[in-house]
mmCIF file of C-alpha atoms in Angstrom:
data_model
loop_
_atom_site.group_PDB
_atom_site.id
_atom_site.type_symbol
_atom_site.label_atom_id
_atom_site.label_comp_id
_atom_site.label_asym_id
_atom_site.label_seq_id
_atom_site.Cartn_x
_atom_site.Cartn_y
_atom_site.Cartn_z
ATOM 1 C CA UNK D 5 233.587 27.641 9.171
ATOM 2 C CA UNK D 6 232.453 26.652 5.769
ATOM 3 C CA UNK D 7 234.935 23.855 4.943
ATOM 4 C CA UNK D 8 234.268 20.492 3.836
ATOM 5 C CA UNK D 9 236.752 17.902 4.607
ATOM 6 C CA UNK D 10 237.000 14.880 2.231
ATOM 7 C CA UNK D 11 238.926 11.704 2.510
ATOM 8 C CA UNK D 12 240.905 9.637 1.473
ATOM 9 C CA UNK D 13 242.594 11.780 -1.370
ATOM 10 C CA UNK D 14 242.854 8.600 -3.473
ATOM 11 C CA UNK D 15 241.576 5.035 -3.263
ATOM 12 C CA UNK D 16 242.167 1.802 -5.050
ATOM 13 C CA UNK D 17 239.710 -0.933 -4.918
ATOM 14 C CA UNK D 18 239.446 -4.375 -6.597
ATOM 15 C CA UNK D 19 236.454 -5.140 -8.883
ATOM 16 C CA UNK D 20 233.427 -6.289 -6.678
ATOM 17 C CA UNK D 21 234.718 -4.444 -3.647
ATOM 18 C CA UNK D 22 233.186 -1.761 -1.570
ATOM 19 C CA UNK D 23 234.517 1.738 -2.072
ATOM 20 C CA UNK D 24 233.906 4.123 0.836
ATOM 21 C CA UNK D 25 234.630 7.919 0.782
ATOM 22 C CA UNK D 26 234.002 10.221 3.812
ATOM 23 C CA UNK D 27 233.192 13.790 4.487
ATOM 24 C CA UNK D 28 233.024 16.106 7.260
ATOM 25 C CA UNK D 29 231.398 19.374 7.437
ATOM 26 C CA UNK D 30 231.426 22.191 10.091
ATOM 27 C CA UNK D 31 228.267 24.355 9.446
ATOM 28 C CA UNK D 32 225.408 22.868 11.195
ATOM 29 C CA UNK D 33 223.125 24.828 9.018
ATOM 30 C CA UNK D 34 223.771 23.101 5.973
ATOM 31 C CA UNK D 35 221.017 21.119 4.744
ATOM 32 C CA UNK D 36 221.855 19.664 1.390
ATOM 33 C CA UNK D 37 224.637 17.217 0.735
ATOM 34 C CA UNK D 38 225.373 16.069 -2.947
ATOM 35 C CA UNK D 39 227.993 13.998 -4.228
ATOM 36 C CA UNK D 40 229.347 14.549 -7.817
ATOM 37 C CA UNK D 41 231.279 12.209 -10.018
ATOM 38 C CA UNK D 42 233.970 13.317 -12.682
ATOM 39 C CA UNK D 43 235.348 11.269 -15.176
ATOM 40 C CA UNK D 44 238.855 12.366 -16.920
ATOM 41 C CA UNK D 45 238.364 15.213 -19.249
ATOM 42 C CA UNK D 46 234.711 15.728 -18.296
ATOM 43 C CA UNK D 47 232.894 18.197 -15.840
ATOM 44 C CA UNK D 48 231.560 16.934 -12.630
ATOM 45 C CA UNK D 49 227.903 15.608 -12.696
ATOM 46 C CA UNK D 50 225.396 14.972 -9.786
ATOM 47 C CA UNK D 51 225.431 11.285 -8.648
ATOM 48 C CA UNK D 52 223.137 11.372 -5.655
ATOM 49 C CA UNK D 53 222.256 13.692 -2.725
ATOM 50 C CA UNK D 54 220.819 13.642 0.683
ATOM 51 C CA UNK D 55 219.110 15.821 3.155
ATOM 52 C CA UNK D 56 219.492 15.521 7.058
ATOM 53 C CA UNK D 57 215.878 14.326 7.520
ATOM 54 C CA UNK D 58 216.996 10.804 6.551
ATOM 55 C CA UNK D 59 220.250 8.919 7.775
ATOM 56 C CA UNK D 60 220.498 6.756 4.292
ATOM 57 C CA UNK D 61 219.804 7.103 0.768
ATOM 58 C CA UNK D 62 220.403 4.475 -1.661
ATOM 59 C CA UNK D 63 220.384 4.590 -5.601
ATOM 60 C CA UNK D 64 221.386 1.334 -7.315
ATOM 61 C CA UNK D 65 225.035 0.521 -5.938
ATOM 62 C CA UNK D 66 225.692 3.892 -4.413
ATOM 63 C CA UNK D 67 224.459 4.724 -0.934
ATOM 64 C CA UNK D 68 224.899 7.856 1.077
ATOM 65 C CA UNK D 69 225.059 7.390 4.791
ATOM 66 C CA UNK D 70 224.655 10.563 6.865
ATOM 67 C CA UNK D 71 225.437 11.162 10.530
ATOM 68 C CA UNK D 72 224.100 14.622 11.729
ATOM 69 C CA UNK D 73 225.404 14.360 15.203
ATOM 70 C CA UNK D 74 228.915 13.787 13.967
ATOM 71 C CA UNK D 75 228.530 16.252 11.114
ATOM 72 C CA UNK D 76 229.535 13.515 8.613
ATOM 73 C CA UNK D 77 228.565 11.756 5.581
ATOM 74 C CA UNK D 78 229.922 9.054 3.305
ATOM 75 C CA UNK D 79 229.389 7.621 -0.237
ATOM 76 C CA UNK D 80 229.543 3.738 -0.438
ATOM 77 C CA UNK D 81 229.830 2.185 -3.713
ATOM 78 C CA UNK D 82 228.955 -1.483 -3.432
ATOM 79 C CA UNK D 83 230.204 -3.978 -5.965
ATOM 80 C CA UNK D 84 232.590 -1.475 -7.463
ATOM 81 C CA UNK D 85 233.244 -1.685 -11.076
ATOM 82 C CA UNK D 86 236.190 -0.297 -13.336
ATOM 83 C CA UNK D 87 233.607 1.888 -14.868
ATOM 84 C CA UNK D 88 233.160 3.573 -11.477
ATOM 85 C CA UNK D 89 236.845 4.760 -11.740
ATOM 86 C CA UNK D 90 236.551 8.620 -11.543
ATOM 87 C CA UNK D 91 237.103 11.457 -8.973
ATOM 88 C CA UNK D 92 234.402 11.927 -6.527
ATOM 89 C CA UNK D 93 233.434 15.238 -4.778
ATOM 90 C CA UNK D 94 231.285 15.532 -1.829
ATOM 91 C CA UNK D 95 229.449 18.894 -1.178
ATOM 92 C CA UNK D 96 227.379 20.818 1.271
ATOM 93 C CA UNK D 97 225.139 23.750 1.302
ATOM 94 C CA UNK D 98 221.621 25.161 1.747
ATOM 95 C CA UNK D 99 218.795 23.218 -0.201
ATOM 96 C CA UNK D 100 216.916 26.457 -0.883
ATOM 97 C CA UNK D 101 220.167 28.169 -2.433
ATOM 98 C CA UNK D 102 222.433 27.324 -5.067
ATOM 99 C CA UNK D 103 225.655 27.733 -3.003
ATOM 100 C CA UNK D 104 227.765 24.514 -2.700
ATOM 101 C CA UNK D 105 231.077 24.173 -0.568
ATOM 102 C CA UNK D 106 232.915 21.355 -2.372
ATOM 103 C CA UNK D 107 235.386 18.915 -0.790
ATOM 104 C CA UNK D 108 238.695 18.311 -2.221
ATOM 105 C CA UNK D 109 237.868 15.028 -4.174
ATOM 106 C CA UNK D 110 238.596 11.532 -4.178
ATOM 107 C CA UNK D 111 240.307 9.889 -7.085
ATOM 108 C CA UNK D 112 238.917 6.196 -7.261
ATOM 109 C CA UNK D 113 240.558 3.420 -9.183
ATOM 110 C CA UNK D 114 238.793 0.121 -9.558
ATOM 111 C CA UNK D 115 241.066 -2.561 -10.901
ATOM 112 C CA UNK D 116 239.489 -5.812 -12.558
ATOM 113 C CA UNK N 25 224.518 16.314 -21.629
ATOM 114 C CA UNK N 26 223.455 19.735 -20.728
ATOM 115 C CA UNK N 27 224.016 22.116 -23.653
ATOM 116 C CA UNK N 28 227.138 24.011 -22.253
ATOM 117 C CA UNK N 29 230.121 24.870 -24.516
ATOM 118 C CA UNK N 30 233.158 26.283 -23.183
ATOM 119 C CA UNK N 31 235.871 27.901 -25.225
ATOM 120 C CA UNK N 32 238.767 27.735 -25.587
ATOM 121 C CA UNK N 33 239.182 24.282 -24.114
ATOM 122 C CA UNK N 34 242.992 24.625 -23.841
ATOM 123 C CA UNK N 35 245.032 27.805 -23.513
ATOM 124 C CA UNK N 36 248.534 28.568 -22.879
ATOM 125 C CA UNK N 37 249.454 32.149 -22.138
ATOM 126 C CA UNK N 38 252.084 34.416 -20.640
ATOM 127 C CA UNK N 39 252.188 36.208 -17.273
ATOM 128 C CA UNK N 40 250.477 39.569 -17.569
ATOM 129 C CA UNK N 41 248.470 39.003 -20.711
ATOM 130 C CA UNK N 42 244.695 39.211 -20.537
ATOM 131 C CA UNK N 43 242.535 36.079 -21.210
ATOM 132 C CA UNK N 44 238.817 35.656 -21.705
ATOM 133 C CA UNK N 45 236.937 32.333 -21.475
ATOM 134 C CA UNK N 46 233.526 31.847 -22.777
ATOM 135 C CA UNK N 47 230.825 29.779 -21.549
ATOM 136 C CA UNK N 48 227.729 29.324 -23.909
ATOM 137 C CA UNK N 49 224.529 27.608 -22.906
ATOM 138 C CA UNK N 50 221.600 26.471 -24.863
ATOM 139 C CA UNK N 51 219.352 25.531 -21.863
ATOM 140 C CA UNK N 52 218.074 28.979 -21.133
ATOM 141 C CA UNK N 53 218.913 28.447 -17.598
ATOM 142 C CA UNK N 54 219.159 31.691 -15.577
ATOM 143 C CA UNK N 55 221.815 30.853 -13.279
ATOM 144 C CA UNK N 56 225.464 30.463 -14.201
ATOM 145 C CA UNK N 57 228.652 30.068 -12.485
ATOM 146 C CA UNK N 58 232.633 29.834 -12.947
ATOM 147 C CA UNK N 59 234.487 27.553 -10.806
ATOM 148 C CA UNK N 60 238.163 26.744 -10.855
ATOM 149 C CA UNK N 61 239.582 23.237 -9.926
ATOM 150 C CA UNK N 62 242.821 22.712 -8.553
ATOM 151 C CA UNK N 63 244.620 19.617 -6.779
ATOM 152 C CA UNK N 64 244.055 19.670 -3.161
ATOM 153 C CA UNK N 65 241.327 22.347 -3.351
ATOM 154 C CA UNK N 66 238.401 20.827 -5.125
ATOM 155 C CA UNK N 67 236.020 23.165 -7.007
ATOM 156 C CA UNK N 68 235.917 26.888 -5.850
ATOM 157 C CA UNK N 69 233.603 29.456 -7.039
ATOM 158 C CA UNK N 70 234.891 32.281 -8.542
ATOM 159 C CA UNK N 71 231.941 34.257 -9.699
ATOM 160 C CA UNK N 72 228.225 33.693 -10.595
ATOM 161 C CA UNK N 73 225.263 35.233 -12.243
ATOM 162 C CA UNK N 74 221.537 35.148 -11.709
ATOM 163 C CA UNK N 75 220.763 36.915 -14.934
ATOM 164 C CA UNK N 76 221.695 39.487 -17.442
ATOM 165 C CA UNK N 77 224.002 42.055 -15.958
ATOM 166 C CA UNK N 78 223.335 40.492 -12.527
ATOM 167 C CA UNK N 79 226.597 39.037 -11.260
ATOM 168 C CA UNK N 80 228.277 38.528 -7.955
ATOM 169 C CA UNK N 81 231.541 37.411 -6.494
ATOM 170 C CA UNK N 82 232.224 33.765 -5.214
ATOM 171 C CA UNK N 83 235.036 32.800 -2.736
ATOM 172 C CA UNK N 84 238.017 33.292 -4.990
ATOM 173 C CA UNK N 85 237.183 36.266 -7.111
ATOM 174 C CA UNK N 86 240.381 38.372 -6.919
ATOM 175 C CA UNK N 87 241.989 38.861 -10.249
ATOM 176 C CA UNK N 88 238.788 37.874 -12.093
ATOM 177 C CA UNK N 89 235.945 39.473 -13.574
ATOM 178 C CA UNK N 90 232.863 38.434 -15.447
ATOM 179 C CA UNK N 91 230.086 39.594 -17.870
ATOM 180 C CA UNK N 92 226.802 38.635 -18.721
ATOM 181 C CA UNK N 93 225.115 40.706 -21.609
ATOM 182 C CA UNK N 94 222.952 37.546 -22.803
ATOM 183 C CA UNK N 95 221.316 34.936 -21.149
ATOM 184 C CA UNK N 96 223.304 32.343 -23.001
ATOM 185 C CA UNK N 97 226.766 33.755 -22.469
ATOM 186 C CA UNK N 98 228.776 34.026 -19.402
ATOM 187 C CA UNK N 99 232.486 35.439 -20.017
ATOM 188 C CA UNK N 100 234.990 35.333 -17.479
ATOM 189 C CA UNK N 101 238.069 37.571 -17.813
ATOM 190 C CA UNK N 102 241.585 37.349 -16.333
ATOM 191 C CA UNK N 103 242.580 40.991 -16.830
ATOM 192 C CA UNK N 104 246.393 40.246 -16.281
ATOM 193 C CA UNK N 105 246.983 36.614 -15.801
ATOM 194 C CA UNK N 106 249.454 35.052 -13.153
ATOM 195 C CA UNK N 107 250.870 31.688 -12.617
ATOM 196 C CA UNK N 108 248.558 31.195 -9.776
ATOM 197 C CA UNK N 109 245.669 31.242 -12.231
ATOM 198 C CA UNK N 110 246.917 28.048 -13.922
ATOM 199 C CA UNK N 111 243.945 25.799 -13.296
ATOM 200 C CA UNK N 112 241.021 24.086 -15.112
ATOM 201 C CA UNK N 113 238.082 26.333 -15.318
ATOM 202 C CA UNK N 114 234.482 24.931 -15.217
ATOM 203 C CA UNK N 115 231.286 26.823 -16.170
ATOM 204 C CA UNK N 116 228.056 25.628 -14.647
ATOM 205 C CA UNK N 117 224.451 26.368 -14.937
ATOM 206 C CA UNK N 118 221.402 25.486 -12.750
ATOM 207 C CA UNK N 119 217.648 25.724 -12.812
ATOM 208 C CA UNK N 120 217.778 28.228 -10.104
ATOM 209 C CA UNK N 121 214.464 27.401 -8.717
ATOM 210 C CA UNK N 122 213.363 26.325 -5.226
ATOM 211 C CA UNK N 123 213.256 22.535 -4.919
ATOM 212 C CA UNK N 124 216.310 21.506 -7.269
ATOM 213 C CA UNK N 125 218.807 24.505 -6.465
ATOM 214 C CA UNK N 126 221.937 22.003 -5.724
ATOM 215 C CA UNK N 127 222.055 20.294 -8.996
ATOM 216 C CA UNK N 128 224.717 22.092 -11.073
ATOM 217 C CA UNK N 129 225.323 21.076 -14.650
ATOM 218 C CA UNK N 130 228.910 21.455 -15.585
ATOM 219 C CA UNK N 131 230.590 22.121 -19.078
ATOM 220 C CA UNK N 132 233.604 20.005 -19.973
ATOM 221 C CA UNK N 133 236.272 22.565 -18.821
ATOM 222 C CA UNK N 134 238.871 24.936 -20.003
ATOM 223 C CA UNK N 135 242.448 24.210 -19.169
ATOM 224 C CA UNK N 136 244.496 27.489 -18.656
ATOM 225 C CA UNK N 137 248.209 27.434 -18.326
ATOM 226 C CA UNK N 138 249.954 30.695 -17.591
ATOM 227 C CA UNK N 139 253.734 30.609 -18.244
#
């Protein structure tokens, strides 16, 4: 199976709070897990990515946590800001190819 | 922003009419893709290209064809549009080189409505 299941579908967080988006994959051969961020009216853009040789990757306020045994990975946004309001897509694929399977997306709204 | 231009950005058409969406890139990237974005489905790959006249099908290719006669242009054609093809279409490009294959650069999308 090639699906990537993403939850929640939508998320409302207050400014300064932590936003958490979860994804689960089925294909144990996948070895590349990026997150894309999409603002209204724009195309998605790569936010952060992880490979399964590490359990966590942090870039600024954004952290990916990866659980290989559970086949799950999640995006944590610390100190969420209104400017983080966007749709977030997780994806999974093979690092040495360009084929990605995308999750269904999570619409994040951060209120002041 | 990556140099990707999609046209038209918005189009309304009727069932049964042909539609062509154009993606133009100025990055000289070899790899180009067409995705569609629908609520509840995320992004799904329609067709992709690894070079001039080198194209292949993605996961949702039925009803679509593509052509790439120049490195910079990738055309998506709906030969006979149906209401199920109402969607937002995104063109993407990538370096296509080992080591950074997963980073896709997306255009701003073309919103197609089929009545």
